[in-house]
Amino acid sequence: MPTSSDIARRCETEDIDLVRLLFVTPNGVVRAQSVAADDIATAIDEGVPASKLVHAYNALGFRKKDGRFDAAGEVLLRPDPATFRTLPYADRCGGMLCDVRTLADSPWAADPRTTLSSLIETIASADLVPSVAFESEFHLLAEKEDELVPTDGRGAYATASTRDTHEFVLAVRDALADQGISVGKYYPEWGAGKHEIVLDHGPALTAADEHVLFKETVESVAATHGYQATFLPKPATHSTNGCHIHCSLWDGSNNRFAGSDGISETAASFIAGVLEHAPGLTALTAGTVNSYARLRPQVGATAFTCWGYGNREALVRVPGHAAGATDAVRIEYRAADNTANPYIALIGLLAAGLDGIKRELSPPEPLDSDPGNLSVDERDRRGIERLPTTLREALTALADDRVLRNALGAELYQTYLDVKRSHWEAFTESAATWERDRLRNVY
């Protein structure tokens, strides 16, 4: 583990003048304070005061006036030296991920990163280590005649799209490599301007940290190329952006998800737990109103509580792998998007799956077809239910899910619920204004 002195020396030798202290608030927005490189050792050893209030903001930058945090109150940003990177897209600048702690320098119960770290420690006590990878989709846009339009044409895996955006993709790959982040795969997706980059698997906390750095990198490199990158779940009428989460559990060098013929009983129980907690889990992995415009049947996302081998319309997909490649056995959770706080999303996914393992749950039979093509009676017979169709519905399910509430802890759970309910209220208020304006023109 590097020390504060190690980081200070790196800043000096690498000509870094500012260091961004990055953290993600419950609404999923990446935030930062920057400190002078000359002060970075003190920042690491003692922390940097920050307002509690920012953790109560919804995605629109507003908060409930009677919410949990008022104008008074501060916390400490404690940079994690192991996460230090020189940021290749920002001149003379470094970056670090932070835990948020109390002014007394104890863990703050409303901090998502700290809460995920605690859950990982609990899992480790059972000799299990989660391996995680984030698979992010985004749209790349360029300004043309005062309008933002896709940089390339539509077509999944289309070589024309790879040619149109080759320099940008190379720049992203190089910038990530400079930060020690490995790209496993890249390809253009179905929608015009839509792209997907898959990061390599890693320990859960590292994967979440690198996902934050990945999003910062894509948006920054896009700007330097004259583009705008958007991770919005439903950015256009005929396209979506997801953030699929790949996960497996390991015991040393043994992949506990690998069975003698497919997946193990451990993996099956994990899947069963995810399916059982799916309604409340969706509130943690699809955290905006816009998210539910994506989670609809037959649009290449997911809309139903089912699982299957290679089934891209299922909530949980077991990806294919070469015969004998037991290291590659994993599950893919598909109801997540990039508006989620990655630490909170992993808390929910791991807690749901581990509850299935603890209770030795068994999943239903895997589905080898599109659930949207089944009749209602057939879905009922198979126990396949519709995922929440609105953020409000998902939040109600979260409030009723004891396992997920306990995994978050009372402080983070209530903070998250307040922030997301505020988001929903802002949406419904704006919808009322839209309705009045439209109907006034009619009547």
PDB file of N, CA, C and O in Angstrom, residues 344-379:
ATOM      1  N   ILE A 344     -23.265   1.351  -4.583  1.00  0.00           N
ATOM      2  CA  ILE A 344     -24.595   0.961  -4.117  1.00  0.00           C
ATOM      3  C   ILE A 344     -25.142  -0.185  -4.961  1.00  0.00           C
ATOM      4  O   ILE A 344     -25.760  -1.125  -4.436  1.00  0.00           O
ATOM      5  N   ALA A 345     -24.933  -0.144  -6.270  1.00  0.00           N
ATOM      6  CA  ALA A 345     -25.395  -1.226  -7.134  1.00  0.00           C
ATOM      7  C   ALA A 345     -24.774  -2.554  -6.727  1.00  0.00           C
ATOM      8  O   ALA A 345     -25.461  -3.585  -6.669  1.00  0.00           O
ATOM      9  N   LEU A 346     -23.474  -2.546  -6.424  1.00  0.00           N
ATOM     10  CA  LEU A 346     -22.813  -3.784  -6.016  1.00  0.00           C
ATOM     11  C   LEU A 346     -23.268  -4.240  -4.636  1.00  0.00           C
ATOM     12  O   LEU A 346     -23.387  -5.450  -4.388  1.00  0.00           O
ATOM     13  N   ILE A 347     -23.512  -3.303  -3.733  1.00  0.00           N
ATOM     14  CA  ILE A 347     -24.049  -3.687  -2.418  1.00  0.00           C
ATOM     15  C   ILE A 347     -25.347  -4.460  -2.608  1.00  0.00           C
ATOM     16  O   ILE A 347     -25.550  -5.538  -2.029  1.00  0.00           O
ATOM     17  N   GLY A 348     -26.236  -3.926  -3.431  1.00  0.00           N
ATOM     18  CA  GLY A 348     -27.517  -4.569  -3.648  1.00  0.00           C
ATOM     19  C   GLY A 348     -27.380  -5.916  -4.333  1.00  0.00           C
ATOM     20  O   GLY A 348     -27.996  -6.910  -3.911  1.00  0.00           O
ATOM     21  N   LEU A 349     -26.588  -5.990  -5.401  1.00  0.00           N
ATOM     22  CA  LEU A 349     -26.441  -7.234  -6.155  1.00  0.00           C
ATOM     23  C   LEU A 349     -25.830  -8.326  -5.281  1.00  0.00           C
ATOM     24  O   LEU A 349     -26.318  -9.473  -5.261  1.00  0.00           O
ATOM     25  N   LEU A 350     -24.764  -7.997  -4.559  1.00  0.00           N
ATOM     26  CA  LEU A 350     -24.110  -8.996  -3.715  1.00  0.00           C
ATOM     27  C   LEU A 350     -25.010  -9.429  -2.566  1.00  0.00           C
ATOM     28  O   LEU A 350     -25.094 -10.620  -2.245  1.00  0.00           O
ATOM     29  N   ALA A 351     -25.690  -8.478  -1.947  1.00  0.00           N
ATOM     30  CA  ALA A 351     -26.567  -8.823  -0.824  1.00  0.00           C
ATOM     31  C   ALA A 351     -27.698  -9.734  -1.272  1.00  0.00           C
ATOM     32  O   ALA A 351     -28.048 -10.707  -0.584  1.00  0.00           O
ATOM     33  N   ALA A 352     -28.285  -9.438  -2.436  1.00  0.00           N
ATOM     34  CA  ALA A 352     -29.378 -10.267  -2.950  1.00  0.00           C
ATOM     35  C   ALA A 352     -28.890 -11.673  -3.254  1.00  0.00           C
ATOM     36  O   ALA A 352     -29.522 -12.675  -2.874  1.00  0.00           O
ATOM     37  N   GLY A 353     -27.755 -11.779  -3.953  1.00  0.00           N
ATOM     38  CA  GLY A 353     -27.231 -13.095  -4.302  1.00  0.00           C
ATOM     39  C   GLY A 353     -26.805 -13.898  -3.095  1.00  0.00           C
ATOM     40  O   GLY A 353     -27.062 -15.104  -3.010  1.00  0.00           O
ATOM     41  N   LEU A 354     -26.167 -13.245  -2.142  1.00  0.00           N
ATOM     42  CA  LEU A 354     -25.711 -13.950  -0.943  1.00  0.00           C
ATOM     43  C   LEU A 354     -26.883 -14.424  -0.088  1.00  0.00           C
ATOM     44  O   LEU A 354     -26.790 -15.470   0.571  1.00  0.00           O
ATOM     45  N   ASP A 355     -27.972 -13.665  -0.105  1.00  0.00           N
ATOM     46  CA  ASP A 355     -29.168 -14.132   0.604  1.00  0.00           C
ATOM     47  C   ASP A 355     -29.687 -15.415  -0.021  1.00  0.00           C
ATOM     48  O   ASP A 355     -30.134 -16.329   0.687  1.00  0.00           O
ATOM     49  N   GLY A 356     -29.619 -15.505  -1.351  1.00  0.00           N
ATOM     50  CA  GLY A 356     -30.013 -16.742  -2.019  1.00  0.00           C
ATOM     51  C   GLY A 356     -29.130 -17.914  -1.630  1.00  0.00           C
ATOM     52  O   GLY A 356     -29.619 -19.041  -1.423  1.00  0.00           O
ATOM     53  N   ILE A 357     -27.808 -17.658  -1.508  1.00  0.00           N
ATOM     54  CA  ILE A 357     -26.883 -18.718  -1.103  1.00  0.00           C
ATOM     55  C   ILE A 357     -27.147 -19.131   0.343  1.00  0.00           C
ATOM     56  O   ILE A 357     -27.213 -20.326   0.671  1.00  0.00           O
ATOM     57  N   LYS A 358     -27.324 -18.150   1.229  1.00  0.00           N
ATOM     58  CA  LYS A 358     -27.560 -18.430   2.644  1.00  0.00           C
ATOM     59  C   LYS A 358     -28.804 -19.283   2.844  1.00  0.00           C
ATOM     60  O   LYS A 358     -28.819 -20.204   3.670  1.00  0.00           O
ATOM     61  N   ARG A 359     -29.845 -18.990   2.075  1.00  0.00           N
ATOM     62  CA  ARG A 359     -31.120 -19.700   2.232  1.00  0.00           C
ATOM     63  C   ARG A 359     -31.239 -20.909   1.296  1.00  0.00           C
ATOM     64  O   ARG A 359     -32.262 -21.583   1.285  1.00  0.00           O
ATOM     65  N   GLU A 360     -30.166 -21.166   0.520  1.00  0.00           N
ATOM     66  CA  GLU A 360     -30.130 -22.297  -0.396  1.00  0.00           C
ATOM     67  C   GLU A 360     -31.338 -22.292  -1.338  1.00  0.00           C
ATOM     68  O   GLU A 360     -31.983 -23.314  -1.579  1.00  0.00           O
ATOM     69  N   LEU A 361     -31.615 -21.103  -1.889  1.00  0.00           N
ATOM     70  CA  LEU A 361     -32.736 -20.974  -2.809  1.00  0.00           C
ATOM     71  C   LEU A 361     -32.418 -21.646  -4.146  1.00  0.00           C
ATOM     72  O   LEU A 361     -31.257 -21.728  -4.548  1.00  0.00           O
ATOM     73  N   SER A 362     -33.447 -22.096  -4.814  1.00  0.00           N
ATOM     74  CA  SER A 362     -33.297 -22.670  -6.149  1.00  0.00           C
ATOM     75  C   SER A 362     -34.023 -21.785  -7.151  1.00  0.00           C
ATOM     76  O   SER A 362     -35.180 -21.406  -6.923  1.00  0.00           O
ATOM     77  N   PRO A 363     -33.394 -21.474  -8.261  1.00  0.00           N
ATOM     78  CA  PRO A 363     -34.062 -20.632  -9.270  1.00  0.00           C
ATOM     79  C   PRO A 363     -35.043 -21.457 -10.082  1.00  0.00           C
ATOM     80  O   PRO A 363     -34.973 -22.701 -10.095  1.00  0.00           O
ATOM     81  N   PRO A 364     -35.954 -20.824 -10.791  1.00  0.00           N
ATOM     82  CA  PRO A 364     -36.811 -21.558 -11.731  1.00  0.00           C
ATOM     83  C   PRO A 364     -35.973 -22.086 -12.890  1.00  0.00           C
ATOM     84  O   PRO A 364     -34.776 -21.816 -12.988  1.00  0.00           O
ATOM     85  N   GLU A 365     -36.604 -22.824 -13.767  1.00  0.00           N
ATOM     86  CA  GLU A 365     -35.903 -23.337 -14.934  1.00  0.00           C
ATOM     87  C   GLU A 365     -35.398 -22.171 -15.787  1.00  0.00           C
ATOM     88  O   GLU A 365     -36.069 -21.138 -15.906  1.00  0.00           O
ATOM     89  N   PRO A 366     -34.205 -22.306 -16.380  1.00  0.00           N
ATOM     90  CA  PRO A 366     -33.702 -21.232 -17.246  1.00  0.00           C
ATOM     91  C   PRO A 366     -34.604 -21.054 -18.459  1.00  0.00           C
ATOM     92  O   PRO A 366     -35.202 -22.018 -18.948  1.00  0.00           O
ATOM     93  N   LEU A 367     -34.686 -19.821 -18.921  1.00  0.00           N
ATOM     94  CA  LEU A 367     -35.536 -19.497 -20.063  1.00  0.00           C
ATOM     95  C   LEU A 367     -34.664 -19.376 -21.309  1.00  0.00           C
ATOM     96  O   LEU A 367     -33.671 -18.645 -21.307  1.00  0.00           O
ATOM     97  N   ASP A 368     -35.052 -20.086 -22.365  1.00  0.00           N
ATOM     98  CA  ASP A 368     -34.257 -20.050 -23.590  1.00  0.00           C
ATOM     99  C   ASP A 368     -34.969 -19.316 -24.715  1.00  0.00           C
ATOM    100  O   ASP A 368     -34.697 -19.547 -25.898  1.00  0.00           O
ATOM    101  N   SER A 369     -35.886 -18.402 -24.326  1.00  0.00           N
ATOM    102  CA  SER A 369     -36.600 -17.613 -25.334  1.00  0.00           C
ATOM    103  C   SER A 369     -36.861 -16.224 -24.774  1.00  0.00           C
ATOM    104  O   SER A 369     -36.599 -15.945 -23.604  1.00  0.00           O
ATOM    105  N   ASP A 370     -37.372 -15.349 -25.604  1.00  0.00           N
ATOM    106  CA  ASP A 370     -37.696 -13.985 -25.206  1.00  0.00           C
ATOM    107  C   ASP A 370     -38.936 -14.006 -24.307  1.00  0.00           C
ATOM    108  O   ASP A 370     -40.016 -14.422 -24.748  1.00  0.00           O
ATOM    109  N   PRO A 371     -38.824 -13.561 -23.052  1.00  0.00           N
ATOM    110  CA  PRO A 371     -39.997 -13.576 -22.164  1.00  0.00           C
ATOM    111  C   PRO A 371     -41.131 -12.705 -22.677  1.00  0.00           C
ATOM    112  O   PRO A 371     -42.299 -12.936 -22.349  1.00  0.00           O
ATOM    113  N   GLY A 372     -40.812 -11.714 -23.499  1.00  0.00           N
ATOM    114  CA  GLY A 372     -41.854 -10.856 -24.060  1.00  0.00           C
ATOM    115  C   GLY A 372     -42.744 -11.570 -25.053  1.00  0.00           C
ATOM    116  O   GLY A 372     -43.849 -11.092 -25.352  1.00  0.00           O
ATOM    117  N   ASN A 373     -42.279 -12.715 -25.566  1.00  0.00           N
ATOM    118  CA  ASN A 373     -43.076 -13.486 -26.519  1.00  0.00           C
ATOM    119  C   ASN A 373     -43.966 -14.527 -25.834  1.00  0.00           C
ATOM    120  O   ASN A 373     -44.764 -15.189 -26.507  1.00  0.00           O
ATOM    121  N   LEU A 374     -43.818 -14.678 -24.520  1.00  0.00           N
ATOM    122  CA  LEU A 374     -44.648 -15.628 -23.790  1.00  0.00           C
ATOM    123  C   LEU A 374     -45.990 -14.991 -23.455  1.00  0.00           C
ATOM    124  O   LEU A 374     -46.091 -13.788 -23.249  1.00  0.00           O
ATOM    125  N   SER A 375     -46.989 -15.803 -23.355  1.00  0.00           N
ATOM    126  CA  SER A 375     -48.294 -15.307 -22.907  1.00  0.00           C
ATOM    127  C   SER A 375     -48.231 -14.978 -21.425  1.00  0.00           C
ATOM    128  O   SER A 375     -47.331 -15.449 -20.703  1.00  0.00           O
ATOM    129  N   VAL A 376     -49.163 -14.174 -20.963  1.00  0.00           N
ATOM    130  CA  VAL A 376     -49.231 -13.833 -19.544  1.00  0.00           C
ATOM    131  C   VAL A 376     -49.380 -15.099 -18.718  1.00  0.00           C
ATOM    132  O   VAL A 376     -48.740 -15.263 -17.662  1.00  0.00           O
ATOM    133  N   ASP A 377     -50.210 -16.025 -19.168  1.00  0.00           N
ATOM    134  CA  ASP A 377     -50.415 -17.275 -18.435  1.00  0.00           C
ATOM    135  C   ASP A 377     -49.122 -18.077 -18.344  1.00  0.00           C
ATOM    136  O   ASP A 377     -48.821 -18.666 -17.291  1.00  0.00           O
ATOM    137  N   GLU A 378     -48.348 -18.102 -19.438  1.00  0.00           N
ATOM    138  CA  GLU A 378     -47.099 -18.850 -19.426  1.00  0.00           C
ATOM    139  C   GLU A 378     -46.084 -18.202 -18.491  1.00  0.00           C
ATOM    140  O   GLU A 378     -45.362 -18.902 -17.758  1.00  0.00           O
ATOM    141  N   ARG A 379     -46.020 -16.886 -18.502  1.00  0.00           N
ATOM    142  CA  ARG A 379     -45.110 -16.207 -17.565  1.00  0.00           C
ATOM    143  C   ARG A 379     -45.539 -16.479 -16.128  1.00  0.00           C
ATOM    144  O   ARG A 379     -44.691 -16.702 -15.253  1.00  0.00           O
TER     145      ARG A 379
END
